[in-house]
Coordinates of C-alpha atoms in Angstrom, one line a residue:
M29 CA 0.0 0.0 -0.2
F30 CA 1.2 3.4 -1.0
N31 CA 1.4 6.3 1.3
E32 CA -1.2 8.2 -0.2
E33 CA -3.5 5.1 0.1
L34 CA -2.8 4.5 3.3
T35 CA -3.4 8.1 4.4
Q36 CA -6.9 7.9 3.0
K37 CA -7.5 4.5 4.7
I38 CA -6.4 6.4 8.1
L39 CA -8.6 9.0 7.0
A40 CA -11.6 7.2 6.5
E41 CA -11.3 4.9 9.6
H42 CA -10.0 6.9 12.2
G43 CA -10.4 10.8 11.1
R44 CA -8.3 13.6 10.6
Q45 CA -6.7 14.1 13.9
A46 CA -5.8 10.4 14.1
A47 CA -4.0 10.7 10.5
M48 CA -2.1 14.2 11.5
I49 CA -0.9 12.4 14.6
Y50 CA 0.4 9.1 12.0
C51 CA 1.9 11.6 9.6
K52 CA 3.7 13.5 12.4
I53 CA 5.1 10.0 14.1
E54 CA 5.8 8.4 10.8
A55 CA 8.0 11.4 9.5
M56 CA 10.0 11.4 12.5
K57 CA 10.7 7.5 12.6
N58 CA 12.0 8.1 9.0
R59 CA 13.9 11.4 10.0
H60 CA 15.8 9.2 12.9
M61 CA 16.3 6.5 10.2
S62 CA 18.1 8.7 8.1
V63 CA 20.2 10.7 10.4
D64 CA 21.3 7.2 11.9
L65 CA 22.5 6.1 8.5
Q66 CA 24.2 9.2 7.9
E67 CA 26.0 9.2 11.4
R68 CA 27.0 5.4 10.7
N69 CA 28.1 6.5 7.2
I70 CA 26.1 3.8 5.7
Q71 CA 25.5 4.5 2.0
D72 CA 21.9 3.8 1.1
W73 CA 21.5 5.6 -2.2
P74 CA 18.9 7.2 -2.7
D75 CA 17.9 8.1 0.7
E76 CA 14.6 6.5 0.9
Y77 CA 14.2 7.5 4.7
K78 CA 14.7 11.0 4.2
Y79 CA 12.0 10.9 0.8
E80 CA 9.7 9.3 3.2
A81 CA 10.2 11.9 6.4
D82 CA 9.6 14.7 3.8
W83 CA 6.5 13.4 2.2
W84 CA 4.7 12.5 5.5
E85 CA 5.8 15.8 6.7
N86 CA 4.1 17.4 3.8
K87 CA 1.2 15.3 3.8
Y88 CA 0.9 16.4 7.6
K89 CA 0.8 20.4 6.4
E90 CA -1.6 19.4 3.9
L91 CA -3.9 18.0 6.5
E92 CA -3.1 20.8 9.0
A93 CA -4.2 23.6 6.6
Q94 CA -7.7 21.7 6.3
V95 CA -8.6 23.0 9.2

């Protein structure tokens, strides 16, 4: 399941507030994973964790703007 599909499922089943919390936590998790790889000098190209963190942060902002 892709990120957008997952977001839509969370929205339908749990509402916007829960989806926003999920986005925030998922972004944080991926950001930490990205930083950890960098600190351990592990080359994970492309940095999928950074991409995911950015995606979830942007989705959070999008949902927040809908208030």
